[in-house]
Structure formats: structure tokens, C-alpha cells
């Protein structure tokens, strides 16, 4: 598939020319100067991936041994794509020898080599977030603590944050400041939970995602000879998205590059938006302090967006103090101004966005995949989902349950984990009575207590032989013995079978496959198809693995345990509108982008403006949203929005006013104060009218037809558009009708005007005075 190279370092001038000819001057400088420390500041859409890929390819062409190159990314998908591109340039024989992958995948690999040094076996289990939270929940119950105070997700989050800052359970427990904070938050037993959680993971021969980095730091700290081995092995280190690294990752990188200083980090401080995950913008801002001899390269040309979008983004991010100065520019088309939309309500926001998408897709012959709706919080998706369904627009909400978190998938993976590592208590608890085999809750509680009191894993308890008889009756004992026998049988077969064959045997022999196929409901069929898809994935894994050895179930689990939501490419070819949070959109691009809910207390979030640093991160988040757009960008803020069941007046986000006004198409009522009239219904109508003006004249009514429609409505006749009478609007409405509005109360229709579906009514309300309402949203009830 890819050209082969006879030996390392054989220079091919045509390859070098190919590499250099596809780079601009700034990119070229960052590629060819690969010795010593380098900081590559890559603005949005500036060709960051190309620079990383070509830099590595260039290094290999210049004779660097690929086995000495360590390239770290944040998703498996990014690593795979870069590796494939490198193979296309310099040959598969080179690319396959690179140490390229995510932080977690690379260091989990190292930890498997060195596992016994830390008291683990090489087949240790990797707990995902759900596994970890379940274990925390179990410990909270054991300690008889109140789950309303010790919320498992929050407790695990605090443990995770501690580990990311290299705070071990012992250090956590001994720190008086930390203990005082826990007492102040009414969680004084946090240290006990942390200690128990760590001990239980160790007993289960398991690490969570944070342990992969924490234990690597412990390994390098306590075993300098091992650190030296890997410093000698990795002579060139490259890090992607360096602004997203946490303290634990930072320290590993710094240690590994200590001797040779051949470290290149690539990132954009203006896109540092993950502090809630432990990311530290200081890592990239202080890189030149850590490496005083570092060369600085700035990739400032944006190849993605129009000049209007790039300049607007620059005017916004200039308000941040903590940044590395750069001048991002675009040589693309000038582009249209960013349109600021001001629907009256959040429901109208959904309808307005859906209309624009439908009209634009039809008018400009675009695909629905050319559109994305971005927002600050997941809860905002509901309104857009409803509007998409009503208008029959295909869509997909990203950030839901990923494939590997679906119950039926986690169930079969739990079987695999127990077969590979029987001491994995969390997985064993999940499958010991699935499918149902009569091992109930009482039995499980007794097994857990025996394991806890004897400091054993649950599997060790089940294998305790005669000692087990005194705790269970003969019926229960036989069921437990049969379960143990089944798992041992799988373990014996696993030694002789490749991953797919043993996986299929487990799925069929346990009864899982039979259980799923028996459910003929749509949900049941979907679950069965997910099991099939998982097995297909294992087959593909066994066929595509790079070596010729038998692919074991253990090696498959080592890979699949490190998958993240960002690596899920499900439905990637389907034509649908993308709906997601701004955080999820980082790294993506779309021809048309809507940034919704741009209101104070929503974006920026009221929870993230207590310090200047938090406000700057919120501004960077909006910057990321803006720079996802290639051609058109829309910013929406609603005049009112329901919050906790109450209709609340909204003010536009301060970030809108921070963009230079010359790049914006503002609503007519958007004054210098930036506070619009929330009851202005004209703006959505103007928006629709603008769309129809741009559309083909064939699809628009002639002036005489338009006047005729208005005349019919003014004369009191029924509105003549069938689409208008959709159940939410009374088509019998006429001038003089007595009406009732859910918010303004009773009143009388004074005037009706406009062309369907954008007909407006002027209503004089008894208590609220004169209001002008867009009928498609007004929900007026005729009462006389």
C-alpha cells in the first residue's frame, strides 16, 4: 500500500522536495529545524497537523531512527491519521516503528513492560470513568456515608484532580490544607475514600485513566534507572495540543527530554479550554522559561475561514491578557459579516436556526453536514432537536452515550476483562449474574464482605474451596462453582485462541447472545446489532494488527480500554446537521456554524466568571466556536429563556460587544449599550425576508401576489397558507378577535400583516398594552 524503504536514512530528494514544496515559509521553518527545543504556536486552521506530520517525515528522511521518536497526541484518531500520512510520505516500514499515540496509550504500554516494578501484572485492567464511579459509590456505601453529600461523581472528580496534580492518597491524607477544605465542604472522610479507592484498584490489579499518568511519574521518580532507559530510547519528543496538557503530563515530558532537549510542542494558547479537566495554560505560556534556548515558530495564516471570521476572532481574543502575541490572518475570500440573531425566546431560537439551515441548504445546494449548531451546555440541545424533527432535518447530537459505554457492550467487555484479569472486582460484579443464573443480591453482598474483611479479591473468595461451604447453602454454592468453572474454562481456551474466536465463544457460551436475540423490540434489535458490531471490530482488529503473532484477547482489551468519545466515528458518512457543545467541537470545522445561547450567565457561564482567569477561558471558548466556521457564522441570543420553569429575561453576552462592530451584522435595535428590546419581533421576520430575497425569484410571490395576500388577511379572511395552520396557530384569527396569550393575558387584535409563514399581529392587551407578535410563535387563543 505504501512505498517501502530499504534502510533508515536513505535520502530521497523527491520526497524532501514534496515535503518542502507544500509548506509556507513559517511552516517550513518549523519542519526543518528539528534539533533542540521548539515551540510551535499554531493558530486556528493554520495547518498544525501538516507541520507535525511533515516534521516527523523530514526527520526520518534525514536519518533519525523512527524507534527513537515519541509523538504524543490527545486522540487515537489523530495519531492514526498522522501515522498514515507519514507512511504515505516515507514508507510503512518507517511509520510503524514510531512511538506515536495518546499519552494514555503510550504510557500504559510502558507500564505493562514495567508493571511488576510497581506491584501489578502486565494484564492489569484499565477502569473507565463509569467503572471508577461505581467503585467510589461502593466505598461510600461501605462507609455508610450520605450520597447526597458524598456524591460519587464529585468525589471521583476530586480524586481525579488530585492525581492529575500528582497528589497520592497518602499525600492527600497528610495534607492539613486539603483536609480543612474537605471539612469545609462537609466531606471530612474524603481521605479515607481516596485511600480505600486506591487500595481496591491495586487489589483488583486495575488502574484508572489518571493512574496511567500518576504511576508513570512514580515509576520515573522512584526508579531512575528506568527513567534513564526511556530517556535514552526517546531522543526526539513531539507533543500535539500542548496547551491541553496537565501537570502530570507536563512533568513526564520534561523528565524524558532532560538530557537531549530535542522536544517540540505544538499548540495554541488561544484554544486552551480544558482547565476543568486539569489542563494548564501555563505549560505553553511558560515553555520558553522551561527551555530558555527554545526556538519559537508562529503559524499565523488561517487556511480555513474567511477574512471576516478571522478578523472578528482576532478582535475578540485580543481582550485576553494571558497569551502569546500573534497576528492570525486569512487570504481566503473576504466573506459575509457575522450575523447576530435575536429571537424572542429560546424556542424561537430553535425554529429560526432550523429555518435558516433548511433555506440555505436548498438555496446554496449544500449538504446538511455543512452545518453545525454549537452551544455552551448539553442541556441546550433539546430545543434544537425538537426544531430539527419538526422540519424533518436529519441531525446528530454529539456527546451522548458512546458506543463503548452502552450497557450491552460494557457487559460483554466485562466478561472479557474477568477472563483476562479475574481479580477485577468491578467487572466481576457486573457479570456474575448476567445473564441471570440465580446469584442474587444477598449472595453478592456476602461475597463482597468476605473479600473486604479478608483483604482478598472477590475471585479469590470464590476460589477459596472448602472455606466457601460454611458461608453458602448447597444450591447457591453450586451456582458459584459453575460460574468459576465457566470462567476458568474460558481462561484455558484463551491461551490457545485468538481474540475474535475466544470473544465469540464467550458471547455465545454465556448466553448473552441468546438473551439479546430473544428481544425483538427495536431497542433489543439495536442492542443485538451493537454486540455484532463489537465482534466485527474485534475481527477487524485481529486482521489489521501490525505483527504476525497471535492477537490475544488481552491485547485487544489493552487497545479498546483507551478509546475515547473523540475516537468514535459512528455515522461519519451520514448527511446530518451536527449539534454539540463548543468543547466537543474543538478541532472540527464546518462551512456554516451557529453559536447559540450567547447570553450573559449562559455564555459566559455564571459559574465561570468569578476570576479573571476563568473569564479569559470562557472568552477562549467563544474564540474556538468562532473559528470552527469556514464561510458563514451566526451568533444567536434569545430575549427570554426558561430557567427552572421560569421565563427569564436575557441580556446578550458581553462577548458579542467585544467583537469589532464592523465585522457584525447586528439587529437594528442593538444599541450602544448592547441591550436589545426582548419583545422585538421584527428581527426574525427581517431574517426570513432576507433569505427569501436571496432565493430564486421563481419561488417568491410577485409584488402583486404579496399585496393580494396582505389584503386578504386585512379583510378578515382566513390565512391562505396550509403550512401556517399547523395546530399552534388559530387560522380563524381576524382583526377585532378577542384573544388570550399565556404571558400577556387577554386582549384584542388591532391589526394583522405580513406574508405567511411570517404573519404578525398587533394586539392591545388589557394589562400589558400594545404588543406586536409573530403568530407562528405567539400561541394566541381566540376567545371571542
Short mmCIF file of N, CA, C and O in Angstrom, two decimals, residues 9-72:
data_model
loop_
_atom_site.label_atom_id
_atom_site.label_comp_id
_atom_site.label_asym_id
_atom_site.label_seq_id
_atom_site.Cartn_x
_atom_site.Cartn_y
_atom_site.Cartn_z
N UNK A 9 17.39 6.31 6.77
CA UNK A 9 18.31 7.37 6.42
C UNK A 9 18.64 7.45 4.95
O UNK A 9 19.48 8.25 4.56
N UNK A 10 17.99 6.64 4.12
CA UNK A 10 18.25 6.75 2.69
C UNK A 10 17.48 7.93 2.15
O UNK A 10 16.27 7.92 2.11
N UNK A 11 18.19 8.97 1.79
CA UNK A 11 17.56 10.23 1.41
C UNK A 11 16.99 10.16 0.01
O UNK A 11 17.65 9.74 -0.92
N UNK A 12 15.73 10.57 -0.12
CA UNK A 12 15.09 10.64 -1.42
C UNK A 12 14.76 12.11 -1.67
O UNK A 12 13.87 12.66 -1.05
N UNK A 13 15.49 12.73 -2.56
CA UNK A 13 15.32 14.16 -2.78
C UNK A 13 13.90 14.51 -3.21
O UNK A 13 13.38 15.56 -2.85
N UNK A 14 13.28 13.59 -3.97
CA UNK A 14 11.92 13.90 -4.41
C UNK A 14 10.95 13.97 -3.24
O UNK A 14 10.00 14.72 -3.24
N UNK A 15 11.20 13.15 -2.20
CA UNK A 15 10.34 13.18 -1.02
C UNK A 15 10.56 14.48 -0.25
O UNK A 15 9.61 15.13 0.19
N UNK A 16 11.81 14.87 -0.09
CA UNK A 16 12.12 16.12 0.61
C UNK A 16 11.49 17.30 -0.13
O UNK A 16 10.89 18.19 0.48
N UNK A 17 11.62 17.30 -1.44
CA UNK A 17 11.03 18.37 -2.24
C UNK A 17 9.52 18.39 -2.07
O UNK A 17 8.90 19.46 -1.97
N UNK A 18 8.92 17.20 -2.06
CA UNK A 18 7.45 17.11 -1.89
C UNK A 18 7.04 17.70 -0.56
O UNK A 18 6.04 18.42 -0.46
N UNK A 19 7.83 17.41 0.46
CA UNK A 19 7.52 17.93 1.79
C UNK A 19 7.63 19.46 1.82
O UNK A 19 6.71 20.16 2.25
N UNK A 20 8.75 19.97 1.35
CA UNK A 20 9.01 21.40 1.47
C UNK A 20 8.16 22.25 0.53
O UNK A 20 7.80 23.38 0.86
N UNK A 21 7.82 21.70 -0.62
CA UNK A 21 7.03 22.47 -1.60
C UNK A 21 5.59 22.70 -1.15
O UNK A 21 4.89 23.55 -1.71
N UNK A 22 5.12 21.92 -0.18
CA UNK A 22 3.74 22.04 0.26
C UNK A 22 3.60 22.87 1.54
O UNK A 22 2.56 22.86 2.18
N UNK A 23 4.65 23.59 1.88
CA UNK A 23 4.64 24.37 3.12
C UNK A 23 4.87 25.84 2.83
O UNK A 23 5.61 26.20 1.91
N UNK A 24 4.25 26.70 3.64
CA UNK A 24 4.59 28.12 3.55
C UNK A 24 5.88 28.35 4.34
O UNK A 24 6.40 27.44 5.00
N UNK A 25 6.38 29.55 4.30
CA UNK A 25 7.70 29.82 4.89
C UNK A 25 7.74 29.54 6.40
O UNK A 25 8.71 28.97 6.91
N UNK A 26 6.67 29.90 7.12
CA UNK A 26 6.63 29.66 8.58
C UNK A 26 6.57 28.17 8.88
O UNK A 26 7.25 27.67 9.78
N UNK A 27 5.75 27.45 8.13
CA UNK A 27 5.64 26.01 8.33
C UNK A 27 6.97 25.33 8.03
O UNK A 27 7.39 24.41 8.75
N UNK A 28 7.62 25.78 6.96
CA UNK A 28 8.88 25.17 6.54
C UNK A 28 9.94 25.32 7.64
O UNK A 28 10.68 24.37 7.95
N UNK A 29 10.01 26.50 8.26
CA UNK A 29 10.98 26.73 9.33
C UNK A 29 10.73 25.77 10.49
O UNK A 29 11.67 25.23 11.08
N UNK A 30 9.47 25.55 10.82
CA UNK A 30 9.12 24.66 11.94
C UNK A 30 9.41 23.21 11.62
O UNK A 30 9.61 22.39 12.52
N UNK A 31 9.44 22.85 10.34
CA UNK A 31 9.66 21.47 9.91
C UNK A 31 11.16 21.13 9.87
O UNK A 31 11.58 20.09 10.38
N UNK A 32 11.95 21.98 9.28
CA UNK A 32 13.35 21.60 9.01
C UNK A 32 14.27 21.79 10.21
O UNK A 32 15.33 21.16 10.30
N UNK A 33 13.90 22.61 11.19
CA UNK A 33 14.73 22.84 12.37
C UNK A 33 14.27 21.93 13.51
O UNK A 33 13.57 22.35 14.41
N UNK A 34 14.69 20.66 13.45
CA UNK A 34 14.13 19.69 14.39
C UNK A 34 15.06 19.35 15.56
O UNK A 34 14.75 18.49 16.37
N UNK A 35 16.20 20.01 15.65
CA UNK A 35 17.09 19.78 16.79
C UNK A 35 16.85 20.83 17.86
O UNK A 35 16.61 22.00 17.55
N UNK A 36 16.95 20.41 19.12
CA UNK A 36 16.76 21.34 20.23
C UNK A 36 15.29 21.59 20.52
O UNK A 36 14.40 21.10 19.82
N UNK A 37 15.00 22.40 21.56
CA UNK A 37 13.61 22.66 21.93
C UNK A 37 12.93 23.62 20.96
O UNK A 37 13.54 24.60 20.51
N UNK A 38 11.67 23.34 20.64
CA UNK A 38 10.90 24.18 19.72
C UNK A 38 9.49 24.38 20.25
O UNK A 38 8.85 23.42 20.69
N UNK A 39 9.00 25.60 20.16
CA UNK A 39 7.61 25.92 20.48
C UNK A 39 6.95 26.39 19.19
O UNK A 39 7.35 27.40 18.61
N UNK A 40 5.95 25.64 18.73
CA UNK A 40 5.22 25.99 17.52
C UNK A 40 3.83 26.47 17.92
O UNK A 40 3.00 25.68 18.39
N UNK A 41 3.60 27.76 17.80
CA UNK A 41 2.29 28.33 18.10
C UNK A 41 1.46 28.27 16.82
O UNK A 41 1.78 28.95 15.83
N UNK A 42 0.44 27.46 16.84
CA UNK A 42 -0.36 27.21 15.63
C UNK A 42 -1.75 27.77 15.81
O UNK A 42 -2.57 27.23 16.57
N UNK A 43 -2.04 28.87 15.13
CA UNK A 43 -3.37 29.46 15.18
C UNK A 43 -4.41 28.54 14.57
O UNK A 43 -4.08 27.56 13.87
N UNK A 44 -5.66 28.83 14.81
CA UNK A 44 -6.75 28.01 14.28
C UNK A 44 -6.66 27.92 12.76
O UNK A 44 -6.46 28.92 12.08
N UNK A 45 -6.77 26.69 12.23
CA UNK A 45 -6.78 26.49 10.79
C UNK A 45 -5.47 26.78 10.10
O UNK A 45 -5.43 27.04 8.90
N UNK A 46 -4.35 26.71 10.85
CA UNK A 46 -3.06 27.11 10.28
C UNK A 46 -2.23 25.95 9.74
O UNK A 46 -1.09 26.14 9.35
N UNK A 47 -2.78 24.74 9.73
CA UNK A 47 -2.04 23.60 9.20
C UNK A 47 -1.15 22.93 10.21
O UNK A 47 -0.09 22.41 9.89
N UNK A 48 -1.60 22.89 11.48
CA UNK A 48 -0.81 22.31 12.57
C UNK A 48 -0.49 20.83 12.31
O UNK A 48 0.66 20.40 12.47
N UNK A 49 -1.49 20.06 11.91
CA UNK A 49 -1.28 18.62 11.69
C UNK A 49 -0.28 18.39 10.57
O UNK A 49 0.57 17.50 10.65
N UNK A 50 -0.37 19.20 9.53
CA UNK A 50 0.58 19.08 8.42
C UNK A 50 2.00 19.32 8.90
O UNK A 50 2.93 18.59 8.52
N UNK A 51 2.18 20.33 9.72
CA UNK A 51 3.53 20.65 10.20
C UNK A 51 4.08 19.50 11.05
O UNK A 51 5.24 19.09 10.88
N UNK A 52 3.27 18.97 11.95
CA UNK A 52 3.72 17.85 12.78
C UNK A 52 4.08 16.65 11.92
O UNK A 52 5.13 16.02 12.09
N UNK A 53 3.19 16.32 10.98
CA UNK A 53 3.39 15.17 10.11
C UNK A 53 4.66 15.34 9.27
O UNK A 53 5.50 14.43 9.20
N UNK A 54 4.79 16.50 8.65
CA UNK A 54 5.93 16.73 7.76
C UNK A 54 7.24 16.85 8.55
O UNK A 54 8.31 16.47 8.06
N UNK A 55 7.17 17.38 9.74
CA UNK A 55 8.38 17.47 10.57
C UNK A 55 8.92 16.08 10.86
O UNK A 55 10.12 15.82 10.74
N UNK A 56 8.02 15.16 11.25
CA UNK A 56 8.45 13.80 11.55
C UNK A 56 8.97 13.11 10.28
O UNK A 56 10.02 12.46 10.30
N UNK A 57 8.24 13.27 9.17
CA UNK A 57 8.68 12.66 7.91
C UNK A 57 10.05 13.20 7.51
O UNK A 57 10.93 12.44 7.05
N UNK A 58 10.25 14.49 7.67
CA UNK A 58 11.53 15.12 7.31
C UNK A 58 12.65 14.57 8.20
O UNK A 58 13.76 14.28 7.72
N UNK A 59 12.36 14.43 9.50
CA UNK A 59 13.36 13.88 10.42
C UNK A 59 13.78 12.47 9.98
O UNK A 59 14.98 12.14 9.97
N UNK A 60 12.81 11.66 9.62
CA UNK A 60 13.11 10.29 9.22
C UNK A 60 13.93 10.26 7.93
O UNK A 60 14.84 9.45 7.77
N UNK A 61 13.58 11.15 6.99
CA UNK A 61 14.34 11.22 5.75
C UNK A 61 15.78 11.68 5.99
O UNK A 61 16.69 11.35 5.24
N UNK A 62 15.98 12.41 7.08
CA UNK A 62 17.31 12.91 7.41
C UNK A 62 18.11 11.91 8.26
O UNK A 62 19.20 12.23 8.75
N UNK A 63 17.55 10.71 8.47
CA UNK A 63 18.31 9.66 9.14
C UNK A 63 17.96 9.39 10.58
O UNK A 63 18.60 8.55 11.23
N UNK A 64 16.98 10.08 11.15
CA UNK A 64 16.58 9.80 12.53
C UNK A 64 15.91 8.43 12.59
O UNK A 64 15.05 8.10 11.77
N UNK A 65 16.30 7.63 13.57
CA UNK A 65 15.71 6.30 13.75
C UNK A 65 14.27 6.46 14.26
O UNK A 65 14.04 7.07 15.30
N UNK A 66 13.29 5.92 13.53
CA UNK A 66 11.90 6.11 13.96
C UNK A 66 11.60 5.56 15.34
O UNK A 66 10.71 6.07 16.04
N UNK A 67 12.31 4.54 15.77
CA UNK A 67 12.08 3.96 17.09
C UNK A 67 12.48 4.91 18.21
O UNK A 67 12.11 4.72 19.37
N UNK A 68 13.22 5.98 17.86
CA UNK A 68 13.64 6.96 18.86
C UNK A 68 12.75 8.20 18.86
O UNK A 68 13.03 9.16 19.54
N UNK A 69 11.65 8.13 18.10
CA UNK A 69 10.73 9.27 18.02
C UNK A 69 9.48 8.97 18.85
O UNK A 69 8.80 7.96 18.62
N UNK A 70 9.19 9.82 19.80
CA UNK A 70 7.98 9.72 20.62
C UNK A 70 7.07 10.88 20.27
O UNK A 70 7.42 12.04 20.49
N UNK A 71 5.91 10.58 19.68
CA UNK A 71 4.94 11.61 19.29
C UNK A 71 3.65 11.40 20.07
O UNK A 71 3.03 10.34 19.96
N UNK A 72 3.25 12.39 20.85
CA UNK A 72 2.11 12.28 21.75
C UNK A 72 0.95 13.14 21.28
O UNK A 72 1.13 14.34 20.99
#
